[in-house]
Amino acid sequence: MPPRPSNTPRSSSPTPARPRARAHANGTRATRADDDAPAAADASIDTLLGGLSAAQFMRRYWQRKPLLIRGAVRDTASLIDRATLFDLADRDDVESRLIAQRRGKWSLDHGPFAPDELPSSRSKQWTLLVQGVNLHHDATHALMNRFRFLPDARLDDVMYSYATDGGGVGPHFDSYDVFLLQTHGKRRWRIGAQRDLSLREGMPLKILDRFEPTEEWVLEPGDMLYLPPHIAHDGVAIGECMTCSIGFRAPLAGEVIGQFLFDLAERAGEMKGAARRLRDPGREPTLTPARIPQDVTDTAEAWIRNVQWNRADIERFVGRYLSEPKPTVVFDAPEDPMDIEAFLAHARAHGVRVDPRTVLLYDDRAFYINGETDRLERSIRDGVQRLADRKALEGKDFVTLSETAAMTVLVHEWYCAGWVRAA
Ligand code: SIN
Ligand code: CO
């Protein structure tokens, strides 16, 4: 997918090139989590949602209104540091962008960036955005997993922004939900649920023409702001700072329909036989060569009307589509893989875990891994579902899972492909 001139694009959820005014703005005020009635202790997930249970958060805030959570994540200093982030920005399998503001003018450059291609951290008003950090950094992957009270089908990636004093990506809106977690330093966020989302013309990134913030906070390390789609926001660094954004996928209908029809067309194209190509023996000579012959349209109509699909085709498509790895992902197969006996002994002793770049999903009939699919036979059902939901299997799972042999063969294949790691 070509990169779009968006401040904070999500690879799987491109924002429309032109904004559309929202029919109705949900909630103009961000509520502080601690303003709410105390959560039922049993279902609250630690501090992440400010004492709300996942169910309370989903009911009251998700896709509805902003929420500011003070002290959501402890020990953010142990998340990625500046040097590691800059190293990632230098890799060509990592998407990064540099946004700078000089004398009121915005510039946008795409990575990779060698260390000497980044401005000095003493120079003001620039931002480095690095996407998909969860794919390459275990602690960030673990952070993203804390948001798995939402289905993997909705989670997209974790992007980090590093900014120097006054840096930011400008007032804008996103088309997807986002949790903005301050990990280092301070950032001032201003937000508003304005209806007018028109963008400034001729900008290299999405900048709102008229930003009308109604609320403002300074976030410190550990504080987090949840924003539903289409809430106008602007975050400006107060000194050097880092913010991490946990973003969600919100595929566009046109994108899904287009991809499904493309897949169907590929399958139809693979069918053999003369009926798959236009034929016209006995055609009369024409005196109007520019006119489209009716039989050409008739043939096209017959082909198109013949295209059929059922629920199983859609399930297969959705699973494969959602489990497609990010375009930049390349798996590293182990250099000297263990054979299946050694692998089983290792797995029984230490377990296995899914590589952070792997997408493993399932439904009632099948599993989907990195764009491939197969049936969830009974012999592997429990094991695959457990591996997918927990992203890991413990050693004892290999001992107790029924029909371990089929499961071991499968997981060994995935290990050899670099999709699963021997823990
Ligand atoms: C965002 O606005 O979505 C993130 C921008 C940033 O972290 O600077
Ligand atoms: Co944003």
CSV table of C-alpha atoms and ligand atoms in Angstrom, one decimal:
chain,number,residue,atom,x,y,z
A,1,MET,CA,0.0,0.0,0.0
A,2,PRO,CA,1.5,3.4,-1.0
A,3,PRO,CA,2.3,5.6,2.0
A,4,ARG,CA,-0.2,8.4,2.5
A,5,PRO,CA,0.4,11.9,3.5
A,6,SER,CA,-0.9,11.3,6.9
A,7,ASN,CA,0.7,12.4,10.2
A,8,THR,CA,0.3,9.1,11.9
A,9,PRO,CA,-0.8,6.6,9.2
A,10,ARG,CA,-1.8,3.0,10.1
A,11,SER,CA,-0.7,0.7,7.4
A,12,SER,CA,-3.9,-1.2,7.4
A,13,SER,CA,-6.3,1.7,8.0
A,14,PRO,CA,-5.6,4.5,5.6
A,15,THR,CA,-7.4,7.6,6.4
A,16,PRO,CA,-9.4,9.1,3.6
A,17,ALA,CA,-7.4,11.6,1.5
A,18,ARG,CA,-10.2,14.2,2.0
A,19,PRO,CA,-11.8,14.6,5.4
A,20,ARG,CA,-15.5,14.1,5.9
A,21,ALA,CA,-17.3,16.1,8.6
A,22,ARG,CA,-18.5,13.7,11.3
A,23,ALA,CA,-22.3,13.4,11.6
A,24,HIS,CA,-22.1,13.7,15.3
A,25,ALA,CA,-19.3,14.2,17.8
A,26,ASN,CA,-19.4,11.7,20.6
A,27,GLY,CA,-18.6,13.3,23.9
A,28,THR,CA,-16.8,16.7,23.9
A,29,ARG,CA,-15.1,16.2,27.2
A,30,ALA,CA,-12.5,13.6,28.2
A,31,THR,CA,-13.5,12.1,31.5
A,32,ARG,CA,-10.9,11.4,34.0
A,33,ALA,CA,-11.0,7.7,34.9
A,34,ASP,CA,-10.9,8.6,38.6
A,35,ASP,CA,-14.1,10.7,38.2
A,36,ASP,CA,-15.9,7.5,37.5
A,37,ALA,CA,-17.6,5.2,40.0
A,38,PRO,CA,-15.1,2.7,41.4
A,39,ALA,CA,-14.7,-0.3,39.2
A,40,ALA,CA,-15.6,-3.8,40.3
A,41,ALA,CA,-12.2,-4.9,41.7
A,42,ASP,CA,-12.5,-8.4,40.2
A,43,ALA,CA,-12.6,-7.3,36.6
A,44,SER,CA,-10.3,-4.3,36.7
A,45,ILE,CA,-7.0,-4.7,34.8
A,46,ASP,CA,-4.6,-3.2,37.2
A,47,THR,CA,-4.0,0.5,36.5
A,48,LEU,CA,-4.1,0.3,32.7
A,49,LEU,CA,-7.7,1.7,32.4
A,50,GLY,CA,-7.5,3.8,35.5
A,51,GLY,CA,-9.3,1.3,37.7
A,52,LEU,CA,-12.0,0.6,35.1
A,53,SER,CA,-12.6,-3.0,34.1
A,54,ALA,CA,-12.2,-3.8,30.4
A,55,ALA,CA,-16.0,-4.2,30.2
A,56,GLN,CA,-16.6,-0.8,31.8
A,57,PHE,CA,-14.1,0.9,29.5
A,58,MET,CA,-15.6,-0.8,26.5
A,59,ARG,CA,-19.2,0.1,27.4
A,60,ARG,CA,-18.5,3.8,28.4
A,61,TYR,CA,-15.6,4.9,26.3
A,62,TRP,CA,-14.6,2.7,23.4
A,63,GLN,CA,-15.5,4.4,20.2
A,64,ARG,CA,-17.5,6.9,22.2
A,65,LYS,CA,-15.5,9.4,24.1
A,66,PRO,CA,-11.9,10.3,25.2
A,67,LEU,CA,-10.5,9.2,28.5
A,68,LEU,CA,-7.5,10.5,30.4
A,69,ILE,CA,-5.8,7.9,32.6
A,70,ARG,CA,-3.1,9.2,35.0
A,71,GLY,CA,-0.5,6.6,35.9
A,72,ALA,CA,-1.8,4.0,33.5
A,73,VAL,CA,1.5,2.2,33.0
A,74,ARG,CA,4.2,1.9,35.6
A,75,ASP,CA,7.9,1.9,34.7
A,76,THR,CA,7.6,3.4,31.2
A,77,ALA,CA,11.4,4.1,31.5
A,78,SER,CA,12.0,0.4,30.8
A,79,LEU,CA,10.2,0.7,27.5
A,80,ILE,CA,12.2,1.6,24.4
A,81,ASP,CA,14.9,4.3,24.9
A,82,ARG,CA,16.0,6.9,22.4
A,83,ALA,CA,19.1,5.1,21.1
A,84,THR,CA,17.1,1.9,20.4
A,85,LEU,CA,14.4,3.9,18.7
A,86,PHE,CA,16.9,5.7,16.5
A,87,ASP,CA,18.5,2.3,15.6
A,88,LEU,CA,15.1,1.0,14.5
A,89,ALA,CA,14.6,4.2,12.4
A,90,ASP,CA,17.8,3.2,10.5
A,91,ARG,CA,16.4,-0.2,9.4
A,92,ASP,CA,14.8,-0.6,6.0
A,93,ASP,CA,12.3,-3.1,7.3
A,94,VAL,CA,10.9,-0.5,9.7
A,95,GLU,CA,8.7,2.4,8.6
A,96,SER,CA,9.8,5.7,10.0
A,97,ARG,CA,9.1,9.4,9.3
A,98,LEU,CA,10.6,12.7,10.2
A,99,ILE,CA,8.4,15.7,10.7
A,100,ALA,CA,9.8,19.1,11.3
A,101,GLN,CA,8.5,22.6,11.6
A,102,ARG,CA,10.5,25.6,10.6
A,103,ARG,CA,9.2,29.1,10.6
A,104,GLY,CA,5.6,27.8,10.4
A,105,LYS,CA,6.4,25.4,7.5
A,106,TRP,CA,6.0,21.7,7.9
A,107,SER,CA,8.2,19.1,6.2
A,108,LEU,CA,7.8,15.3,6.0
A,109,ASP,CA,10.6,12.8,5.1
A,110,HIS,CA,10.4,9.0,5.0
A,111,GLY,CA,13.1,6.8,6.5
A,112,PRO,CA,15.2,4.8,6.9
A,113,PHE,CA,17.4,7.5,8.6
A,114,ALA,CA,21.1,7.0,9.4
A,115,PRO,CA,22.0,8.6,12.7
A,116,ASP,CA,23.6,11.6,11.0
A,117,GLU,CA,20.4,12.2,8.9
A,118,LEU,CA,18.4,13.1,12.0
A,119,PRO,CA,18.6,16.6,13.4
A,120,SER,CA,20.4,17.2,16.6
A,121,SER,CA,18.3,16.5,19.7
A,122,ARG,CA,19.2,20.1,20.8
A,123,SER,CA,17.5,21.5,17.7
A,124,LYS,CA,13.8,22.3,18.4
A,125,GLN,CA,10.5,21.3,16.8
A,126,TRP,CA,11.1,18.0,15.1
A,127,THR,CA,9.5,14.6,15.6
A,128,LEU,CA,10.6,11.1,14.6
A,129,LEU,CA,7.7,8.6,14.1
A,130,VAL,CA,8.6,4.9,14.1
A,131,GLN,CA,5.8,2.4,13.3
A,132,GLY,CA,5.4,-1.3,14.2
A,133,VAL,CA,7.8,-1.1,17.1
A,134,ASN,CA,5.9,-4.1,18.7
A,135,LEU,CA,7.3,-6.3,15.8
A,136,HIS,CA,10.9,-5.7,16.8
A,137,HIS,CA,11.0,-4.9,20.5
A,138,ASP,CA,9.8,-7.5,23.1
A,139,ALA,CA,8.9,-5.1,25.9
A,140,THR,CA,6.7,-3.1,23.4
A,141,HIS,CA,5.2,-6.3,22.1
A,142,ALA,CA,4.3,-7.1,25.8
A,143,LEU,CA,2.8,-3.7,26.2
A,144,MET,CA,0.6,-4.1,23.2
A,145,ASN,CA,-0.5,-7.5,24.5
A,146,ARG,CA,-2.0,-5.7,27.5
A,147,PHE,CA,-4.6,-4.3,25.1
A,148,ARG,CA,-5.7,-7.8,24.1
A,149,PHE,CA,-9.0,-7.3,25.9
A,150,LEU,CA,-9.7,-6.2,22.3
A,151,PRO,CA,-9.4,-8.8,19.5
A,152,ASP,CA,-6.2,-9.1,17.5
A,153,ALA,CA,-8.4,-8.4,14.4
A,154,ARG,CA,-8.7,-4.8,15.7
A,155,LEU,CA,-5.2,-4.2,17.1
A,156,ASP,CA,-2.8,-2.7,14.6
A,157,ASP,CA,0.6,-1.7,15.9
A,158,VAL,CA,2.5,0.4,18.4
A,159,MET,CA,4.1,3.6,17.0
A,160,TYR,CA,6.6,5.7,19.0
A,161,SER,CA,7.2,9.3,18.5
A,162,TYR,CA,10.3,11.0,19.7
A,163,ALA,CA,10.1,14.8,19.8
A,164,THR,CA,12.3,17.7,20.7
A,165,ASP,CA,11.0,20.8,22.5
A,166,GLY,CA,8.0,22.2,20.7
A,167,GLY,CA,7.8,19.2,18.3
A,168,GLY,CA,4.6,17.5,17.2
A,169,VAL,CA,2.8,16.4,14.1
A,170,GLY,CA,0.3,19.3,14.1
A,171,PRO,CA,-3.4,19.5,14.9
A,172,HIS,CA,-5.1,16.6,13.1
A,173,PHE,CA,-7.6,13.8,13.6
A,174,ASP,CA,-7.2,10.0,13.0
A,175,SER,CA,-9.7,7.6,11.6
A,176,TYR,CA,-8.9,4.9,14.2
A,177,ASP,CA,-8.9,4.6,18.0
A,178,VAL,CA,-5.7,5.3,19.7
A,179,PHE,CA,-4.2,5.1,23.2
A,180,LEU,CA,-1.4,7.7,23.6
A,181,LEU,CA,0.9,6.7,26.3
A,182,GLN,CA,3.6,9.1,27.5
A,183,THR,CA,6.8,7.1,28.1
A,184,HIS,CA,9.5,9.8,28.6
A,185,GLY,CA,9.3,13.6,29.3
A,186,LYS,CA,6.2,15.7,29.0
A,187,ARG,CA,3.7,16.5,26.3
A,188,ARG,CA,0.9,19.0,26.2
A,189,TRP,CA,-2.2,17.5,24.6
A,190,ARG,CA,-5.1,19.6,23.4
A,191,ILE,CA,-8.2,17.9,22.1
A,192,GLY,CA,-11.6,18.9,20.7
A,193,ALA,CA,-14.6,17.1,19.3
A,194,GLN,CA,-15.1,19.6,16.5
A,195,ARG,CA,-17.4,18.9,13.5
A,196,ASP,CA,-15.3,20.9,11.1
A,197,LEU,CA,-12.5,18.5,10.1
A,198,SER,CA,-11.4,20.2,6.9
A,199,LEU,CA,-7.7,20.1,6.3
A,200,ARG,CA,-5.3,22.8,5.2
A,201,GLU,CA,-4.5,22.6,1.5
A,202,GLY,CA,-1.1,21.9,0.1
A,203,MET,CA,0.4,20.4,3.3
A,204,PRO,CA,2.7,17.4,3.3
A,205,LEU,CA,0.7,16.0,6.2
A,206,LYS,CA,-2.8,16.3,7.6
A,207,ILE,CA,-3.2,19.5,9.4
A,208,LEU,CA,-6.6,20.8,10.5
A,209,ASP,CA,-7.5,24.1,9.0
A,210,ARG,CA,-9.3,25.3,12.1
A,211,PHE,CA,-8.4,23.6,15.4
A,212,GLU,CA,-10.8,24.4,18.2
A,213,PRO,CA,-9.5,22.6,21.3
A,214,THR,CA,-11.8,22.4,24.3
A,215,GLU,CA,-9.6,20.5,26.7
A,216,GLU,CA,-5.9,20.4,27.6
A,217,TRP,CA,-3.6,18.4,29.8
A,218,VAL,CA,0.1,17.9,30.3
A,219,LEU,CA,0.9,14.1,30.2
A,220,GLU,CA,3.8,12.8,32.2
A,221,PRO,CA,5.5,9.4,32.0
A,222,GLY,CA,2.9,6.7,32.6
A,223,ASP,CA,-0.1,8.9,31.8
A,224,MET,CA,-2.3,7.8,28.9
A,225,LEU,CA,-5.0,9.4,26.7
A,226,TYR,CA,-7.6,7.3,24.9
A,227,LEU,CA,-9.1,9.0,21.8
A,228,PRO,CA,-11.8,7.5,19.7
A,229,PRO,CA,-11.7,8.1,15.9
A,230,HIS,CA,-12.1,11.7,14.6
A,231,ILE,CA,-11.4,13.6,17.8
A,232,ALA,CA,-9.2,16.5,16.8
A,233,HIS,CA,-5.9,16.5,18.7
A,234,ASP,CA,-2.5,18.1,18.9
A,235,GLY,CA,0.4,17.0,21.1
A,236,VAL,CA,3.3,19.3,21.6
A,237,ALA,CA,6.5,18.2,23.4
A,238,ILE,CA,7.6,20.2,26.5
A,239,GLY,CA,11.3,19.6,26.2
A,240,GLU,CA,12.5,16.3,24.8
A,241,CYS,CA,9.9,13.6,25.0
A,242,MET,CA,8.6,10.2,23.8
A,243,THR,CA,5.0,9.1,23.3
A,244,CYS,CA,3.9,5.7,22.3
A,245,SER,CA,0.6,5.2,20.5
A,246,ILE,CA,-1.3,1.9,20.5
A,247,GLY,CA,-3.3,2.0,17.3
A,248,PHE,CA,-6.2,0.0,15.9
A,249,ARG,CA,-7.1,-1.3,12.5
A,250,ALA,CA,-10.3,0.0,11.0
A,251,PRO,CA,-10.4,-1.3,7.5
A,252,LEU,CA,-12.4,0.6,4.9
A,253,ALA,CA,-15.3,-1.2,3.3
A,254,GLY,CA,-13.9,-0.4,-0.2
A,255,GLU,CA,-10.5,-1.9,0.8
A,256,VAL,CA,-12.1,-5.1,2.0
A,257,ILE,CA,-14.5,-5.5,-0.9
A,258,GLY,CA,-11.8,-4.7,-3.4
A,259,GLN,CA,-9.4,-7.2,-1.9
A,260,PHE,CA,-12.0,-9.9,-1.7
A,261,LEU,CA,-13.0,-9.4,-5.3
A,262,PHE,CA,-9.4,-9.3,-6.3
A,263,ASP,CA,-8.9,-12.7,-4.6
A,264,LEU,CA,-12.0,-14.1,-6.3
A,265,ALA,CA,-10.9,-12.8,-9.7
A,266,GLU,CA,-7.5,-14.5,-9.2
A,267,ARG,CA,-9.2,-17.8,-8.4
A,268,ALA,CA,-11.6,-17.4,-11.4
A,269,GLY,CA,-8.6,-16.6,-13.6
A,270,GLU,CA,-6.9,-19.8,-12.6
A,271,MET,CA,-9.9,-21.9,-14.0
A,272,LYS,CA,-9.0,-23.6,-17.2
A,273,GLY,CA,-10.9,-24.0,-20.4
A,274,ALA,CA,-11.7,-22.1,-23.6
A,275,ALA,CA,-14.8,-20.6,-21.9
A,276,ARG,CA,-12.4,-18.3,-19.9
A,277,ARG,CA,-11.4,-16.3,-23.0
A,278,LEU,CA,-13.5,-14.4,-25.4
A,279,ARG,CA,-14.1,-16.3,-28.7
A,280,ASP,CA,-15.9,-15.2,-31.8
A,281,PRO,CA,-15.7,-17.6,-34.7
A,282,GLY,CA,-17.9,-16.5,-37.5
A,283,ARG,CA,-18.0,-12.8,-36.6
A,284,GLU,CA,-19.3,-10.6,-39.4
A,285,PRO,CA,-17.0,-7.9,-40.7
A,286,THR,CA,-18.0,-4.4,-39.3
A,287,LEU,CA,-18.4,-1.0,-40.7
A,288,THR,CA,-18.5,0.6,-37.3
A,289,PRO,CA,-15.3,-0.6,-35.7
A,290,ALA,CA,-15.5,1.7,-32.7
A,291,ARG,CA,-18.8,0.2,-31.6
A,292,ILE,CA,-18.5,-2.3,-28.8
A,293,PRO,CA,-20.0,-5.5,-30.1
A,294,GLN,CA,-22.9,-6.7,-28.0
A,295,ASP,CA,-21.5,-10.3,-27.7
A,296,VAL,CA,-18.4,-8.9,-26.0
A,297,THR,CA,-20.6,-7.3,-23.2
A,298,ASP,CA,-22.8,-10.4,-23.1
A,299,THR,CA,-19.8,-12.6,-22.5
A,300,ALA,CA,-18.4,-10.3,-19.8
A,301,GLU,CA,-21.9,-10.3,-18.2
A,302,ALA,CA,-22.1,-14.1,-18.2
A,303,TRP,CA,-18.6,-14.4,-16.6
A,304,ILE,CA,-19.4,-11.8,-13.9
A,305,ARG,CA,-22.8,-13.3,-13.1
A,306,ASN,CA,-21.2,-16.7,-12.8
A,307,VAL,CA,-19.0,-15.5,-9.9
A,308,GLN,CA,-20.3,-17.0,-6.7
A,309,TRP,CA,-19.2,-17.1,-3.2
A,310,ASN,CA,-20.5,-18.4,0.1
A,311,ARG,CA,-19.9,-17.8,3.8
A,312,ALA,CA,-17.0,-20.2,3.9
A,313,ASP,CA,-15.3,-18.2,1.1
A,314,ILE,CA,-15.8,-15.0,3.1
A,315,GLU,CA,-14.5,-16.6,6.3
A,316,ARG,CA,-11.4,-17.9,4.4
A,317,PHE,CA,-10.8,-14.4,2.9
A,318,VAL,CA,-11.3,-12.5,6.2
A,319,GLY,CA,-8.9,-14.9,8.1
A,320,ARG,CA,-6.2,-14.7,5.5
A,321,TYR,CA,-6.6,-10.9,5.0
A,322,LEU,CA,-6.5,-10.2,8.7
A,323,SER,CA,-3.5,-12.5,9.3
A,324,GLU,CA,-1.4,-11.1,6.5
A,325,PRO,CA,1.8,-9.8,8.1
A,326,LYS,CA,2.8,-6.2,7.7
A,327,PRO,CA,4.4,-5.5,4.3
A,328,THR,CA,7.8,-4.9,5.8
A,329,VAL,CA,8.0,-8.1,7.7
A,330,VAL,CA,10.6,-10.7,6.8
A,331,PHE,CA,10.9,-13.8,9.0
A,332,ASP,CA,14.2,-15.1,10.2
A,333,ALA,CA,14.2,-18.9,10.0
A,334,PRO,CA,16.6,-20.5,12.5
A,335,GLU,CA,20.0,-21.1,10.9
A,336,ASP,CA,20.4,-24.6,12.2
A,337,PRO,CA,16.9,-25.8,13.1
A,338,MET,CA,16.4,-28.6,15.6
A,339,ASP,CA,14.9,-31.7,14.1
A,340,ILE,CA,11.4,-32.7,15.4
A,341,GLU,CA,12.7,-35.0,18.2
A,342,ALA,CA,15.0,-32.3,19.6
A,343,PHE,CA,12.4,-29.7,19.1
A,344,LEU,CA,9.8,-31.7,21.1
A,345,ALA,CA,12.3,-32.3,23.9
A,346,HIS,CA,13.1,-28.6,24.0
A,347,ALA,CA,9.4,-27.6,23.8
A,348,ARG,CA,8.5,-29.9,26.6
A,349,ALA,CA,11.2,-28.4,28.8
A,350,HIS,CA,10.8,-24.7,27.9
A,351,GLY,CA,7.6,-24.2,25.8
A,352,VAL,CA,7.4,-22.1,22.6
A,353,ARG,CA,6.2,-18.6,21.8
A,354,VAL,CA,4.8,-17.0,18.7
A,355,ASP,CA,7.3,-14.6,17.0
A,356,PRO,CA,6.0,-11.0,17.6
A,357,ARG,CA,5.8,-10.6,13.8
A,358,THR,CA,3.5,-13.6,13.4
A,359,VAL,CA,-0.3,-13.1,13.1
A,360,LEU,CA,-2.1,-16.3,14.3
A,361,LEU,CA,-5.9,-16.2,14.3
A,362,TYR,CA,-8.7,-18.7,14.2
A,363,ASP,CA,-12.5,-19.1,13.8
A,364,ASP,CA,-14.7,-22.2,14.2
A,365,ARG,CA,-13.4,-24.0,11.2
A,366,ALA,CA,-9.9,-22.9,10.5
A,367,PHE,CA,-6.7,-21.2,11.6
A,368,TYR,CA,-4.9,-18.5,9.8
A,369,ILE,CA,-1.3,-17.8,10.1
A,370,ASN,CA,0.6,-15.1,8.3
A,371,GLY,CA,-1.9,-15.1,5.4
A,372,GLU,CA,-2.1,-18.9,5.1
A,373,THR,CA,-4.9,-21.1,6.3
A,374,ASP,CA,-5.8,-24.7,7.1
A,375,ARG,CA,-8.6,-26.6,8.8
A,376,LEU,CA,-8.7,-26.8,12.6
A,377,GLU,CA,-8.8,-30.5,12.8
A,378,ARG,CA,-9.7,-32.0,16.2
A,379,SER,CA,-6.2,-33.2,16.8
A,380,ILE,CA,-4.8,-29.6,16.8
A,381,ARG,CA,-7.8,-27.5,17.8
A,382,ASP,CA,-7.0,-27.0,21.5
A,383,GLY,CA,-3.3,-26.5,20.9
A,384,VAL,CA,-3.7,-24.0,18.1
A,385,GLN,CA,-6.4,-22.0,19.9
A,386,ARG,CA,-4.3,-21.9,23.1
A,387,LEU,CA,-1.2,-20.9,21.2
A,388,ALA,CA,-3.1,-18.2,19.3
A,389,ASP,CA,-4.8,-16.7,22.4
A,390,ARG,CA,-1.8,-16.9,24.7
A,391,LYS,CA,0.9,-16.4,22.0
A,392,ALA,CA,2.8,-19.1,23.8
A,393,LEU,CA,2.6,-22.8,24.9
A,394,GLU,CA,4.2,-24.0,28.1
A,395,GLY,CA,6.3,-27.1,28.3
A,396,LYS,CA,3.5,-28.9,30.0
A,397,ASP,CA,1.1,-28.2,27.2
A,398,PHE,CA,3.2,-30.4,25.0
A,399,VAL,CA,2.9,-33.2,27.5
A,400,THR,CA,-0.8,-32.9,28.2
A,401,LEU,CA,-2.3,-31.8,24.9
A,402,SER,CA,-4.3,-34.6,23.4
A,403,GLU,CA,-2.9,-35.9,20.1
A,404,THR,CA,0.4,-33.9,20.6
A,405,ALA,CA,2.0,-35.5,17.6
A,406,ALA,CA,-0.1,-33.6,15.0
A,407,MET,CA,0.4,-30.4,17.0
A,408,THR,CA,4.1,-30.9,17.4
A,409,VAL,CA,4.5,-31.5,13.6
A,410,LEU,CA,2.6,-28.3,12.9
A,411,VAL,CA,4.5,-26.1,15.5
A,412,HIS,CA,7.8,-27.6,14.3
A,413,GLU,CA,6.9,-26.5,10.8
A,414,TRP,CA,6.2,-23.0,12.1
A,415,TYR,CA,9.4,-23.0,14.1
A,416,CYS,CA,11.4,-23.9,10.9
A,417,ALA,CA,9.7,-21.0,9.1
A,418,GLY,CA,10.7,-18.6,11.9
A,419,TRP,CA,7.0,-18.0,12.8
A,420,VAL,CA,7.3,-19.6,16.2
A,421,ARG,CA,10.3,-19.4,18.5
A,422,ALA,CA,11.6,-22.1,20.8
A,423,ALA,CA,11.3,-20.2,24.1
B,1,SIN,C1,-0.9,11.0,17.3
B,1,SIN,O1,-1.3,12.1,17.3
B,1,SIN,O2,-1.7,10.1,16.9
B,1,SIN,C2,0.5,10.6,17.7
B,1,SIN,C3,1.4,11.7,17.5
B,1,SIN,C4,2.6,11.8,18.4
B,1,SIN,O3,2.8,10.8,19.1
B,1,SIN,O4,3.3,12.7,18.3
B,2,CO,CO,-3.1,11.4,16.0
